[in-house]
PDB file of C-alpha atoms in Angstrom:
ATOM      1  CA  UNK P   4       0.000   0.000   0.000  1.00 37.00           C
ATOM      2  CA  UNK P   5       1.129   3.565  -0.879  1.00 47.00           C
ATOM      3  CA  UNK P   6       2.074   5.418   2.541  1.00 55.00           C
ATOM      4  CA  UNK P   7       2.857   8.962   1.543  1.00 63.00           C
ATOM      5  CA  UNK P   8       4.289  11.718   4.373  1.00 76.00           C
ATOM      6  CA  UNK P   9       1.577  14.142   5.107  1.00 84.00           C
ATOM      7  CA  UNK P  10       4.518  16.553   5.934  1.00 86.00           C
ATOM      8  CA  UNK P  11       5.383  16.906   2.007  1.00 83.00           C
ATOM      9  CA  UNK P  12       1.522  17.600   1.386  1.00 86.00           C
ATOM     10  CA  UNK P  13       0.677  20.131   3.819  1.00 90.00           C
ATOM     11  CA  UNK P  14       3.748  21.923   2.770  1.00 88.00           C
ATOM     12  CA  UNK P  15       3.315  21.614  -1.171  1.00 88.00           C
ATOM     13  CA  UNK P  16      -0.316  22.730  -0.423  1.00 92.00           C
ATOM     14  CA  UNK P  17       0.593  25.537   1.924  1.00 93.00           C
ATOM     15  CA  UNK P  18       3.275  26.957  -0.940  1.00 91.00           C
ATOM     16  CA  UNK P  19       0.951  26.441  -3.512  1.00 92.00           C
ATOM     17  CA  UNK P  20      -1.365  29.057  -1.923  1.00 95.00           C
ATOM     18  CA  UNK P  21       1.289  31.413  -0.583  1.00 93.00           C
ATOM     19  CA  UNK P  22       2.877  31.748  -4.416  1.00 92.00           C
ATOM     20  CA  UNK P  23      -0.973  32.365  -5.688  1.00 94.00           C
ATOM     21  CA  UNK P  24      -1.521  34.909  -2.921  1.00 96.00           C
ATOM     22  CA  UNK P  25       1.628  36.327  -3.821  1.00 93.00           C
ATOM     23  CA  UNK P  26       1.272  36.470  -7.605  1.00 93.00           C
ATOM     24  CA  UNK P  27      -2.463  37.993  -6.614  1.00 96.00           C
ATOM     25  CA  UNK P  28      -0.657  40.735  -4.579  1.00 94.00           C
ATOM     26  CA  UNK P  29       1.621  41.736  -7.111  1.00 92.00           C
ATOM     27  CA  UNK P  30      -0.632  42.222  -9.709  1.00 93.00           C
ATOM     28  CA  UNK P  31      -2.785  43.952  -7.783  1.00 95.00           C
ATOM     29  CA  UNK P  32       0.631  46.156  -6.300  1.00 93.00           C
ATOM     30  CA  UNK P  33       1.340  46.914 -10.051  1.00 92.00           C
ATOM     31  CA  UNK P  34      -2.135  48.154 -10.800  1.00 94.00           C
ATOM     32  CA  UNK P  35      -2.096  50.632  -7.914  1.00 94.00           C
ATOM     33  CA  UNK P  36       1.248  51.893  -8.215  1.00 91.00           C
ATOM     34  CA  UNK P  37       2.706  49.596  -5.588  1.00 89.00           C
ATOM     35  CA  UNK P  38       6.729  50.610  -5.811  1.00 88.00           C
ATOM     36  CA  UNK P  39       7.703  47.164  -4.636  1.00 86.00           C
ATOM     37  CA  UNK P  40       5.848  44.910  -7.219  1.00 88.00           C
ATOM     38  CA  UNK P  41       8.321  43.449  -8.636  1.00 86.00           C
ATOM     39  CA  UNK P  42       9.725  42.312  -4.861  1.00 86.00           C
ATOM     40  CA  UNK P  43       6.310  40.641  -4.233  1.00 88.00           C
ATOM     41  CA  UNK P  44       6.406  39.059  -7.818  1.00 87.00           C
ATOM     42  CA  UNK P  45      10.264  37.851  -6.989  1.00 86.00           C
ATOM     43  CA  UNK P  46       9.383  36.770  -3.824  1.00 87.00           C
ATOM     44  CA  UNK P  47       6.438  34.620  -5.896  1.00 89.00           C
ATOM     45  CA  UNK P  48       8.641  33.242  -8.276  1.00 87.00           C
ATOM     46  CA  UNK P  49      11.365  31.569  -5.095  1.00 86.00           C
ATOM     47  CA  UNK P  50       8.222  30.072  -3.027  1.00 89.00           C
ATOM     48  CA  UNK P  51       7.401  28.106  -6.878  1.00 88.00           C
ATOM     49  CA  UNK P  52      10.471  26.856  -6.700  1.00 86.00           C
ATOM     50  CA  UNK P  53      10.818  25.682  -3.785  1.00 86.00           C
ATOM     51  CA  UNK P  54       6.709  24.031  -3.795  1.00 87.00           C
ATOM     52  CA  UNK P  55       8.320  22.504  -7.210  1.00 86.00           C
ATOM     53  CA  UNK P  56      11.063  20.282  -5.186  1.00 84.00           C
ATOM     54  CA  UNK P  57       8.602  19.849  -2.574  1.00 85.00           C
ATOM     55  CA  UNK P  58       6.186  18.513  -4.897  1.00 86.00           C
ATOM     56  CA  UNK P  59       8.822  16.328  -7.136  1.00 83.00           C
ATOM     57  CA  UNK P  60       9.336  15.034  -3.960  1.00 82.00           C
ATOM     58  CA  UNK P  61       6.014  14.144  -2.777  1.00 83.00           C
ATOM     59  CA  UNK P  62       5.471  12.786  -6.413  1.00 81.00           C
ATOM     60  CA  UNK P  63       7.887  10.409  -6.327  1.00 81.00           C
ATOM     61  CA  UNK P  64       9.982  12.111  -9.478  1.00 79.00           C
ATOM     62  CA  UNK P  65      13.539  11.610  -6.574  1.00 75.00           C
ATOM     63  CA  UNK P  66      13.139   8.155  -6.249  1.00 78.00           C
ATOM     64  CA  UNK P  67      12.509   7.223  -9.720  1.00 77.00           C
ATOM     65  CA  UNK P  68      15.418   8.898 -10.715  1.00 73.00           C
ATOM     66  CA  UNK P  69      17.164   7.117  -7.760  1.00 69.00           C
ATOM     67  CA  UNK P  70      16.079   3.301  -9.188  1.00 73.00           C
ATOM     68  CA  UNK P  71      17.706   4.228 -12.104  1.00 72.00           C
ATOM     69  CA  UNK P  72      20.977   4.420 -10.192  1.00 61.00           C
ATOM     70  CA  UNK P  73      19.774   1.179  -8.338  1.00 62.00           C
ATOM     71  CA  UNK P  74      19.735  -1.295 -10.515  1.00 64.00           C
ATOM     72  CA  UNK P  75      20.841  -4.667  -9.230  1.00 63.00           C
ATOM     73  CA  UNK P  76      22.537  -5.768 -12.315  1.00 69.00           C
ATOM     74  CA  UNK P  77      24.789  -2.723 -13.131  1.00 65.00           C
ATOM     75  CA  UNK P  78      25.139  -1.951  -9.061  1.00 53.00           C
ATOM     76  CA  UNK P  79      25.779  -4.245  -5.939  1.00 54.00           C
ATOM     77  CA  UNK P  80      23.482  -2.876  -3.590  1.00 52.00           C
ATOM     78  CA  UNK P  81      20.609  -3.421  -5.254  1.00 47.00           C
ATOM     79  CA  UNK P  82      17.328  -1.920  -6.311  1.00 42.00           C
ATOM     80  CA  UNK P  83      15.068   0.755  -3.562  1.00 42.00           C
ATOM     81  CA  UNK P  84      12.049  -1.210  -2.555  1.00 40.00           C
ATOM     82  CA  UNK P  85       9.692  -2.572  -5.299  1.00 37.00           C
ATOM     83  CA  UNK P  86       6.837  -1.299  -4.017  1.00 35.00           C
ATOM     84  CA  UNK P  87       4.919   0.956  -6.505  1.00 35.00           C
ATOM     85  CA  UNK P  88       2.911   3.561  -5.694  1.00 42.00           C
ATOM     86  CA  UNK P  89      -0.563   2.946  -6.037  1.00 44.00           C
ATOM     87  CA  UNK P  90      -3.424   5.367  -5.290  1.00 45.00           C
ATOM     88  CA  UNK P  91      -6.818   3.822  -4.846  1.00 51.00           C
ATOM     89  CA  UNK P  92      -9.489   6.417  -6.049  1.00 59.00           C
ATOM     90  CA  UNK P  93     -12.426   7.407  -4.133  1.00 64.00           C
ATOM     91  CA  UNK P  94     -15.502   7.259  -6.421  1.00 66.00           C
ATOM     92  CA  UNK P  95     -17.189   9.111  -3.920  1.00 74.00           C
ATOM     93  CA  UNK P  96     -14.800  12.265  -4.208  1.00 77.00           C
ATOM     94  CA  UNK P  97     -13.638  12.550  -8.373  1.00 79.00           C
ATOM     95  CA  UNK P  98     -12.739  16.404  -8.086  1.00 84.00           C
ATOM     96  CA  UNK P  99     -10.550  15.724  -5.272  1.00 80.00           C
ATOM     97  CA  UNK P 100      -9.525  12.567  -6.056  1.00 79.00           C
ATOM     98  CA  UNK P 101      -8.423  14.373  -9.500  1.00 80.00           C
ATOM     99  CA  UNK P 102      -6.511  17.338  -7.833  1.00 82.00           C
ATOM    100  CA  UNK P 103      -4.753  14.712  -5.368  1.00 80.00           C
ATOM    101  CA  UNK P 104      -3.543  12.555  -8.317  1.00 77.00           C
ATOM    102  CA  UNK P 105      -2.602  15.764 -10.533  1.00 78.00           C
ATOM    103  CA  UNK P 106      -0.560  17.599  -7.332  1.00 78.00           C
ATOM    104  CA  UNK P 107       0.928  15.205  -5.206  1.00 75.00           C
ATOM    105  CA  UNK P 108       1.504  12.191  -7.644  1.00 72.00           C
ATOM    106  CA  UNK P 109       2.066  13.640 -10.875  1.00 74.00           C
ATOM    107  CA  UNK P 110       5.872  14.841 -11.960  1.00 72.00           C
ATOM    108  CA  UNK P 111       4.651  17.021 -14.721  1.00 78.00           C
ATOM    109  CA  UNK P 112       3.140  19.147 -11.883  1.00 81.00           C
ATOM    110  CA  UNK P 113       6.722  19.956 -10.425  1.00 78.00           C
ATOM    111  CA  UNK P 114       7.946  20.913 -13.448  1.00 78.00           C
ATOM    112  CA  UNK P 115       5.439  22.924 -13.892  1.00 83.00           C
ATOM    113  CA  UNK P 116       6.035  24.713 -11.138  1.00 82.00           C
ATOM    114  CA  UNK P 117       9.337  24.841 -11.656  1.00 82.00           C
ATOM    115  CA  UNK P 118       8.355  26.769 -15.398  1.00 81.00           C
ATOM    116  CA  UNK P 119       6.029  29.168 -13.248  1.00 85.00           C
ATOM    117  CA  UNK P 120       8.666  30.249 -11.085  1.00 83.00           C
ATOM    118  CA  UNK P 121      11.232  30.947 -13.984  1.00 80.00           C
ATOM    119  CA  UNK P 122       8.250  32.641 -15.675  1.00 81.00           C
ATOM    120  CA  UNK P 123       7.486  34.588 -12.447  1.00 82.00           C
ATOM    121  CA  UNK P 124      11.004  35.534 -11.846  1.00 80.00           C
ATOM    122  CA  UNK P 125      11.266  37.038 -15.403  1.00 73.00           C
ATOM    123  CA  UNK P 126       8.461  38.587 -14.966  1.00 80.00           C
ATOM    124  CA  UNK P 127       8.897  40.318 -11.776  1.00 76.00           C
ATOM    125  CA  UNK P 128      12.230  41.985 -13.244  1.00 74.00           C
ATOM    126  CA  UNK P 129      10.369  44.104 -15.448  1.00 67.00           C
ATOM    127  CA  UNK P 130       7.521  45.300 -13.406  1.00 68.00           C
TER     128      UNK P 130
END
């Protein structure tokens, strides 16, 4: 059975709010003449990077990478543990269910965050 670490959720849910807060703010800090914008937007663009390693983590994306390295044929230690992760879905809940699946056990989602935080750092140099 998958056994996740509520520790990486709370905190790739808690950043994940913070950095849409913060883009919020600084659009809203540009429109009214805000000076420091582009310090909310910057500040933005670190908290998606560092909700994209928390999520890559939570996903799974570290270990993957780490059973490459693992292989019990080209190394002598041997492979991580075989157990896959499996998510059983709740019928009874799709929309979460989905959102669960796309932001804790998806990869693409990391980099995607990772792409938003480039994107928001760009962006908060020229405001």
């Amino acid at each position: 059975m998958f056994e996740y670490n509520k520790f990486w959720r709370i905190t790739v849910t808690v950043l994940l709010v913070a950095a849409i807060v913060l883009v919020a703010g600084a659009g809203y800090a540009l429109l009214s003449g805000f000076p420091k914008a582009g310090a909310v937007m910057n500040t933005a663009s670190g908290i998606l990077a560092l909700n994209s390693l928390a999520q890559l983590k939570e996903s799974g994306w570290f270990d993957r990478v780490m059973a490459i390295y693992s292989d019990s044929d080209k190394y002598p230690y041997g492979p991580p543990s075989s157990i896959v992760r499996t998510i059983v879905d709740d019928p009874e809940r799709p929309i979460r269910t989905f959102f669960r699946n796309k932001l804790f056990l998806e990869s693409r989602t990391g980099a995607y965050l990772a792409i938003a935080s480039i994107v928001a750092s760009i962006a908060s140099g020229w405001m």
